[in-house]
Coordinates of C-alpha atoms and ligand atoms in Angstrom, one line a residue:
X1 CA 177.8 164.7 213.8
X2 CA 177.3 160.9 213.8
X3 CA 173.8 159.5 213.6
X4 CA 172.9 156.4 215.5
X5 CA 173.0 153.1 213.6
X6 CA 169.9 151.0 213.0
X7 CA 169.8 148.8 216.0
X8 CA 168.5 145.5 214.9
X9 CA 169.6 142.2 213.4
X10 CA 172.2 139.6 213.9
X11 CA 175.6 139.9 215.4
X12 CA 174.2 141.2 218.7
X13 CA 174.1 144.6 216.9
X14 CA 172.7 147.4 218.9
X15 CA 172.4 145.4 222.1
X16 CA 174.3 146.6 225.1
X17 CA 176.4 143.7 226.5
X18 CA 177.7 145.5 229.6
X19 CA 179.2 148.7 230.9
X20 CA 182.6 150.2 230.4
X21 CA 184.4 153.3 231.6
X22 CA 187.1 152.9 229.0
X23 CA 185.8 154.2 225.7
X24 CA 182.9 155.8 223.8
X25 CA 182.5 154.9 220.1
X26 CA 180.3 157.1 217.9
X27 CA 178.4 158.5 220.9
X28 CA 176.6 161.6 219.7
X29 CA 178.5 164.7 220.8
X30 CA 181.5 162.7 222.1
X31 CA 182.8 160.6 219.2
X32 CA 185.7 158.4 220.1
X33 CA 187.1 159.0 223.5
X34 CA 189.4 157.0 225.8
X35 CA 188.4 157.5 229.4
X36 CA 186.8 160.8 228.3
X37 CA 189.8 162.1 226.3
X38 CA 189.2 162.9 222.7
X39 CA 191.1 160.5 220.4
X40 CA 192.0 163.3 218.0
X41 CA 193.6 165.3 220.7
X42 CA 195.4 162.3 222.1
X43 CA 196.7 161.5 218.5
X44 CA 198.0 165.1 218.3
X45 CA 199.5 165.6 221.7
X46 CA 200.1 162.3 223.5
X47 CA 202.7 159.6 223.4
X48 CA 201.2 156.1 222.9
X49 CA 202.7 155.1 226.2
X50 CA 200.7 157.9 228.0
X51 CA 197.6 156.3 226.4
X52 CA 198.5 152.8 227.5
X53 CA 199.2 154.1 231.0
X54 CA 195.8 155.9 230.9
X55 CA 194.1 152.7 230.0
X56 CA 195.9 150.4 232.4
X57 CA 196.1 152.9 235.4
X58 CA 193.0 155.0 234.9
X59 CA 194.7 158.4 234.7
X60 CA 197.3 160.1 232.5
X61 CA 200.8 159.9 234.1
X62 CA 202.6 162.9 235.4
X63 CA 206.2 163.3 234.3
X64 CA 207.7 161.1 237.0
X65 CA 205.2 158.4 236.5
X66 CA 205.7 158.4 232.7
X67 CA 209.5 158.3 233.2
X68 CA 209.2 155.3 235.5
X69 CA 206.7 153.6 233.1
X70 CA 208.9 154.1 230.1
X71 CA 211.9 152.7 232.0
X72 CA 209.9 149.7 233.1
X73 CA 208.7 149.0 229.6
X74 CA 212.3 149.3 228.3
X75 CA 213.6 146.9 230.9
X76 CA 211.0 144.3 229.8
X77 CA 211.9 144.0 226.1
X78 CA 214.1 141.0 226.4
X79 CA 212.7 137.6 225.2
X80 CA 213.1 134.6 227.4
X81 CA 215.4 132.0 225.7
X82 CA 212.5 129.4 225.6
X83 CA 210.3 131.9 223.7
X84 CA 213.1 132.7 221.2
X85 CA 213.5 128.9 220.6
X86 CA 209.7 128.5 220.1
X87 CA 209.7 131.5 217.6
X88 CA 212.6 130.0 215.7
X89 CA 210.6 126.9 215.0
X90 CA 207.8 128.8 213.2
X91 CA 208.4 128.9 209.5
X92 CA 208.6 132.1 207.4
X93 CA 205.4 130.9 205.6
X94 CA 203.4 131.2 208.8
X95 CA 200.8 133.9 209.2
X96 CA 202.3 136.6 211.5
X97 CA 199.0 136.8 213.5
X98 CA 199.5 133.1 214.2
X99 CA 203.0 133.9 215.4
X100 CA 201.5 136.6 217.7
X101 CA 199.0 134.2 219.1
X102 CA 201.5 131.5 219.7
X103 CA 204.0 134.0 221.1
X104 CA 201.5 135.2 223.6
X105 CA 200.5 131.7 224.5
X106 CA 204.1 130.5 225.0
X107 CA 204.7 133.6 227.2
X108 CA 201.7 132.5 229.3
X109 CA 203.4 129.1 229.8
X110 CA 206.7 130.7 230.8
X111 CA 205.4 133.5 233.0
X112 CA 202.0 132.3 234.1
X113 CA 199.7 134.7 235.9
X114 CA 199.3 133.0 239.2
X115 CA 197.0 135.5 240.8
X116 CA 195.0 138.5 239.5
X117 CA 197.0 140.8 241.8
X118 CA 199.9 140.3 239.3
X119 CA 197.9 141.5 236.4
X120 CA 199.5 144.9 235.9
X121 CA 203.0 143.4 235.7
X122 CA 201.9 140.9 233.1
X123 CA 200.2 143.6 231.1
X124 CA 203.3 145.8 231.1
X125 CA 205.3 142.7 230.1
X126 CA 203.0 142.1 227.1
X127 CA 203.1 145.7 226.0
X128 CA 206.9 145.6 226.1
X129 CA 207.3 142.2 224.6
X130 CA 204.8 142.0 221.7
X131 CA 206.9 144.1 219.3
X132 CA 209.9 141.9 220.2
X133 CA 208.0 138.7 219.5
X134 CA 206.9 139.7 216.0
X135 CA 210.2 141.3 215.0
X136 CA 212.4 138.5 216.4
X137 CA 210.4 135.9 214.5
X138 CA 210.2 138.0 211.3
X139 CA 213.9 138.8 211.1
X140 CA 215.0 135.2 212.1
X141 CA 212.6 133.5 209.6
X142 CA 213.1 135.9 206.7
X143 CA 216.7 137.2 207.1
X144 CA 218.3 134.5 209.2
X145 CA 219.2 137.1 211.8
X146 CA 218.9 136.8 215.6
X147 CA 218.1 140.4 216.6
X148 CA 218.8 142.0 219.9
X149 CA 215.3 143.1 221.0
X150 CA 216.6 145.3 223.8
X151 CA 216.9 148.6 222.0
X152 CA 217.2 152.0 223.8
X153 CA 214.3 153.6 221.9
X154 CA 211.9 155.4 224.3
X155 CA 208.8 154.7 222.3
X156 CA 207.2 151.4 221.4
X157 CA 206.7 152.6 217.8
X158 CA 210.3 153.6 217.2
X159 CA 211.4 150.4 219.0
X160 CA 209.3 148.3 216.5
X161 CA 210.7 150.0 213.4
X162 CA 214.3 149.8 214.8
X163 CA 214.1 146.1 215.3
X164 CA 212.4 145.6 211.9
X165 CA 215.0 147.6 210.0
X166 CA 218.1 147.3 212.1
X167 CA 218.4 151.1 212.5
X168 CA 216.6 153.8 214.2
X169 CA 213.6 155.4 212.3
X170 CA 213.5 159.0 211.3
X171 CA 211.3 161.4 213.3
X172 CA 208.5 161.3 210.8
X173 CA 208.2 157.5 210.9
X174 CA 208.5 157.4 214.7
X175 CA 205.7 160.0 214.9
X176 CA 203.4 158.2 212.5
X177 CA 203.9 154.9 214.4
X178 CA 203.0 156.8 217.6
X179 CA 199.8 158.2 216.1
X180 CA 198.9 154.8 214.6
X181 CA 199.3 153.0 218.0
X182 CA 197.1 155.6 219.6
X183 CA 194.4 155.3 217.0
X184 CA 194.3 151.5 217.3
X185 CA 194.5 151.4 221.2
X186 CA 190.9 151.0 222.2
X187 CA 187.5 150.7 220.7
X188 CA 184.8 149.6 223.2
X189 CA 183.1 146.2 222.7
X190 CA 184.6 145.4 219.2
X191 CA 184.9 141.7 218.4
X192 CA 188.4 141.0 219.7
X193 CA 187.8 143.0 222.9
X194 CA 184.6 141.2 223.5
X195 CA 186.4 137.9 223.0
X196 CA 188.9 139.0 225.7
X197 CA 186.1 139.9 228.1
X198 CA 184.2 136.6 227.5
X199 CA 187.4 134.8 228.4
X200 CA 188.1 137.0 231.4
X201 CA 184.5 136.4 232.6
X202 CA 185.4 132.7 233.2
X203 CA 188.2 134.0 235.5
X204 CA 190.8 132.7 233.1
X205 CA 194.4 134.0 233.1
X206 CA 195.4 137.1 231.2
X207 CA 197.5 135.4 228.6
X208 CA 194.5 133.2 227.6
X209 CA 192.3 136.4 227.3
X210 CA 194.8 138.1 225.0
X211 CA 195.6 135.0 223.0
X212 CA 191.9 134.6 222.3
X213 CA 191.6 138.2 221.4
X214 CA 194.5 137.9 218.9
X215 CA 192.6 135.1 217.2
X216 CA 189.5 137.4 216.8
X217 CA 191.5 140.3 215.5
X218 CA 193.1 138.2 212.8
X219 CA 190.0 138.0 210.6
X220 CA 189.6 140.2 207.6
X221 CA 186.3 141.7 208.8
X222 CA 188.2 143.1 211.8
X223 CA 192.0 143.8 212.2
X224 CA 193.0 141.8 209.1
X225 CA 191.3 144.4 206.9
X226 CA 194.4 146.7 206.8
X227 CA 196.3 143.9 205.1
X228 CA 193.4 143.0 202.8
X229 CA 193.1 146.6 201.8
X230 CA 196.8 146.8 200.9
X231 CA 196.6 143.6 198.8
X232 CA 193.7 145.2 196.9
X233 CA 195.0 148.7 196.3
X234 CA 198.6 147.6 195.3
X235 CA 197.1 145.8 192.3
X236 CA 196.0 149.1 190.7
X237 CA 198.3 151.4 188.7
X238 CA 196.1 154.5 188.6
X239 CA 193.1 156.1 190.2
X240 CA 191.0 155.4 187.0
X241 CA 191.9 151.8 187.1
X242 CA 190.9 151.7 190.8
X243 CA 187.6 153.2 190.0
X244 CA 186.8 150.7 187.3
X245 CA 187.8 147.8 189.5
X246 CA 185.9 149.0 192.5
X247 CA 182.8 149.4 190.4
X248 CA 183.2 145.8 189.2
X249 CA 183.6 144.6 192.7
X250 CA 180.5 146.4 193.8
X251 CA 178.6 145.0 190.9
X252 CA 179.7 141.5 191.9
X253 CA 178.6 142.3 195.5
X254 CA 182.2 141.8 196.8
X255 CA 183.2 143.3 200.1
X256 CA 185.7 146.2 199.8
X257 CA 188.1 145.8 202.7
X258 CA 188.8 148.9 204.8
X259 CA 185.2 150.3 204.3
X260 CA 182.2 150.3 206.5
X261 CA 181.8 149.8 210.2
X262 CA 179.5 148.0 212.7
X263 CA 178.8 151.2 214.8
X264 CA 179.8 154.3 212.9
X265 CA 177.3 155.3 210.2
X266 CA 178.9 158.3 208.4
X267 CA 182.6 158.2 209.2
X268 CA 185.2 156.7 211.3
X269 CA 186.9 159.6 213.1
X270 CA 190.3 157.7 213.0
X271 CA 190.3 157.9 209.2
X272 CA 190.9 161.6 208.9
X273 CA 193.9 161.4 211.2
X274 CA 195.6 158.5 209.5
X275 CA 194.7 159.8 206.1
X276 CA 196.5 163.0 206.8
X277 CA 199.6 161.1 207.8
X278 CA 199.4 158.9 204.8
X279 CA 199.3 162.0 202.6
X280 CA 202.4 163.4 204.3
X281 CA 204.2 160.0 203.9
X282 CA 203.2 159.9 200.2
X283 CA 204.8 163.3 199.7
X284 CA 207.9 162.1 201.6
X285 CA 208.4 159.1 199.3
X286 CA 207.3 160.9 196.1
X287 CA 204.3 158.6 195.6
X288 CA 202.0 159.4 192.7
X289 CA 200.0 156.2 192.5
X290 CA 199.0 154.6 195.8
X291 CA 197.7 157.7 197.6
X292 CA 195.6 158.8 194.6
X293 CA 194.3 155.3 194.2
X294 CA 193.3 155.2 197.9
X295 CA 191.6 158.6 197.6
X296 CA 189.7 157.5 194.5
X297 CA 188.5 154.3 196.3
X298 CA 187.2 156.5 199.1
X299 CA 185.4 158.8 196.7
X300 CA 183.8 156.0 194.7
X301 CA 182.7 154.1 197.8
X302 CA 181.0 157.1 199.2
X303 CA 179.4 158.1 195.9
X304 CA 178.1 154.6 195.2
X305 CA 177.3 153.1 198.6
X306 CA 177.7 155.9 201.2
X307 CA 180.4 153.6 202.7
X308 CA 183.3 155.4 204.3
X309 CA 186.9 154.4 205.1
X310 CA 187.3 152.8 208.5
X311 CA 190.6 153.0 210.6
X312 CA 192.2 150.3 208.5
X313 CA 192.0 151.7 205.0
X314 CA 194.6 154.6 205.0
X315 CA 196.7 152.6 207.5
X316 CA 197.5 150.4 204.5
X317 CA 199.2 153.1 202.5
X318 CA 200.7 154.8 205.5
X319 CA 202.4 151.6 206.7
X320 CA 203.4 150.7 203.1
X321 CA 205.1 154.1 202.6
X322 CA 207.1 153.4 205.8
X323 CA 208.4 150.2 204.2
X324 CA 206.5 147.9 206.6
X325 CA 205.8 144.5 205.0
X326 CA 202.0 144.0 204.5
X327 CA 201.9 140.9 206.6
X328 CA 203.1 142.8 209.7
X329 CA 200.2 145.3 209.5
X330 CA 197.8 143.4 211.8
X331 CA 200.5 142.4 214.3
X332 CA 201.2 146.2 214.8
X333 CA 197.5 146.5 215.6
X334 CA 198.0 143.8 218.3
X335 CA 200.9 145.7 219.8
X336 CA 198.5 148.6 220.2
X337 CA 195.1 147.0 221.0
X338 CA 196.7 144.9 223.7
X339 CA 196.4 148.0 225.9
X340 CA 192.7 148.1 225.3
X341 CA 192.1 144.4 225.6
X342 CA 193.9 144.2 228.9
X343 CA 192.2 147.2 230.3
X344 CA 188.9 145.5 229.5
X345 CA 190.1 142.3 231.2
X346 CA 190.8 144.3 234.4
X347 CA 187.4 146.0 234.1
X348 CA 185.6 142.7 233.6
X349 CA 187.4 141.2 236.6
X350 CA 186.6 144.1 238.8
X351 CA 182.9 143.5 238.4
X352 CA 182.5 140.0 237.0
X353 CA 179.6 137.8 236.1
X354 CA 180.2 135.0 233.6
X355 CA 179.2 136.2 230.1
X356 CA 176.7 133.6 228.9
X357 CA 173.9 134.8 226.7
X358 CA 171.0 132.7 225.5
X359 CA 170.2 131.5 222.0
X360 CA 166.9 131.2 220.0
X361 CA 166.7 127.6 219.2
X362 CA 165.8 126.9 215.5
X363 CA 166.7 123.2 215.3
X364 CA 164.3 120.2 214.9
X365 CA 161.7 119.7 217.6
X366 CA 162.7 116.1 218.4
X367 CA 165.0 113.7 216.7
X368 CA 164.7 109.9 216.9
X369 CA 167.7 107.9 217.8
X370 CA 169.0 105.7 214.9
X371 CA 171.5 102.9 215.5
X372 CA 174.8 103.5 213.7
X373 CA 174.3 100.5 211.3
X374 CA 171.0 101.9 210.2
X375 CA 172.2 105.5 209.5
X376 CA 172.3 106.8 205.9
Ligands
LIG1 C1 189.5 148.2 212.9 C2 188.3 147.5 212.4 O1 188.0 146.3 212.7 S1 187.3 148.3 211.4 C3 186.4 147.1 210.4 C4 187.4 146.4 209.4 N1 186.7 145.5 208.5 C5 186.6 145.8 207.2 O2 187.0 146.8 206.7 C6 185.9 144.8 206.4 C7 184.9 145.3 205.4 N2 183.7 145.8 206.1 C8 182.7 145.0 206.5 O3 182.8 143.8 206.2 C9 181.6 145.6 207.3 O4 181.4 146.9 207.0 C10 181.8 145.4 208.8 C11 182.2 143.9 209.2 C12 183.0 146.3 209.3 C13 180.6 145.8 209.6 O5 179.6 144.9 209.2 P1 178.1 145.2 209.5 O6 177.8 145.9 210.8 O7 177.3 144.0 209.2 O8 177.8 146.3 208.3 P2 176.5 147.1 208.0 O9 175.3 146.6 208.7 O10 176.8 148.5 208.0 O11 176.3 146.7 206.4 C14 175.3 147.3 205.7 C15 175.4 146.9 204.3 O12 176.6 147.4 203.7 C16 177.3 146.3 203.1 N3 178.7 146.6 203.3 C17 179.2 146.9 204.5 N4 180.5 147.1 204.4 C18 180.8 146.8 203.1 C19 182.0 146.8 202.4 N5 183.2 147.1 203.0 N6 182.0 146.6 201.1 C20 180.8 146.3 200.5 N7 179.7 146.3 201.1 C21 179.7 146.5 202.4 C22 176.9 145.1 203.8 O13 177.1 143.9 203.0 C23 175.4 145.4 204.1 O14 174.7 145.1 202.9 P3 173.6 143.9 202.9 O15 172.4 144.6 203.4 O16 173.6 143.6 201.4 O17 174.1 142.8 203.7
LIG2 O1 184.7 148.6 216.8 C1 184.7 147.7 215.9 O2 183.7 147.0 215.7 C2 185.9 147.5 215.1 C3 186.9 148.6 215.2 O3 186.8 149.7 214.6 C4 188.0 148.5 216.1 O4 188.0 147.5 216.9 O5 188.9 149.3 216.2

């Protein structure tokens, strides 16, 4: 059972910044739930699209509702020509999260939300289009190919892999993508979601809220940690080497990406789920290095610091075993978390007051004006 984190210090830690009916994180006795549904059960039994429906519509869909929702998402996968042209201008050297941010922003120029009554259609469009945005740019800038983003895959996960590779994924890969998208879908008032809510609280449009959230997710202390973890573990050729290097990093007081959490104290419940799938994928590809390296990192970090893997750490090896380029890890997180962000935007709008905290002033008492020619 999770114990409560020490509630003090900077970063607004431990302070409630509002109410939500969307998610519990680390709540004693409840763990991680989306609208009351246990995340572990959802990852085992649900399709990601059922989860995104649950977040956006407030209930799990029945079969007819799910069929209609899947058909709608499928019909919205095509990129407007102006967005394709914009993506083609972005070089291969760009950071894919910058591509996501720009892609979302350009979409907001082309299909602007005119009224909040349109919000659900814009949300569905983003859920359908985000995988298309990143894969279209990636394949054009890296392979010189203009891909057709209108695949017939039912699931967003399979659709993503299909566009990336030019062929349908096998069942194992489609399944892991589905689980991964569920794990990343929603997490209460994390930094990127809070960003989206702050933006929403000014009554801004939905593309601005999501664009801002993408910017917050990009950082290595948040979503960017899955890529940073991959860059770290791929350098090591054995579990013993990983242990030596981790010990050195800890001695130098360096941050180990993919470990620790702002709310959880003893474990991140998403870790056990993605770790299990990473192990299956390791067996599938015959890996004898990366998975043992990852496991040793986990053991050493717990032994030395009582720090545990968060959702990002075993996502690194899992995505890698599926052949996904490291730089696309965090954009996949966007394709999933967009469901959580937009549900929070709707929730904020439904009961809004502009988010505007106070600050404790620590600057000089009074400063005397100095003419510019007299300044040092
Ligand atoms: C999906 C997600 O966004 S999950 C988070 C992904 N981010 C990462 O994996 C980045 C690495 N982790 C971290 O930087 C942090 O653990 C965060 C940002 C996630 C949480 O930060 P905080 O709430 O400030 O962490 P917390 O209060 O638990 O830190 C306690 C101590 O552990 C240390 N610590 C925390 N995480 C780590 C880590 N990964 N490696 C080394 N030391 C760490 C902190 O430096 C702090 O020590 P200090 O007293 O010397 O400052
Ligand atoms: O909740 C947090 O602070 C970060 C996190 O795990 C997430 O957003 O999934």
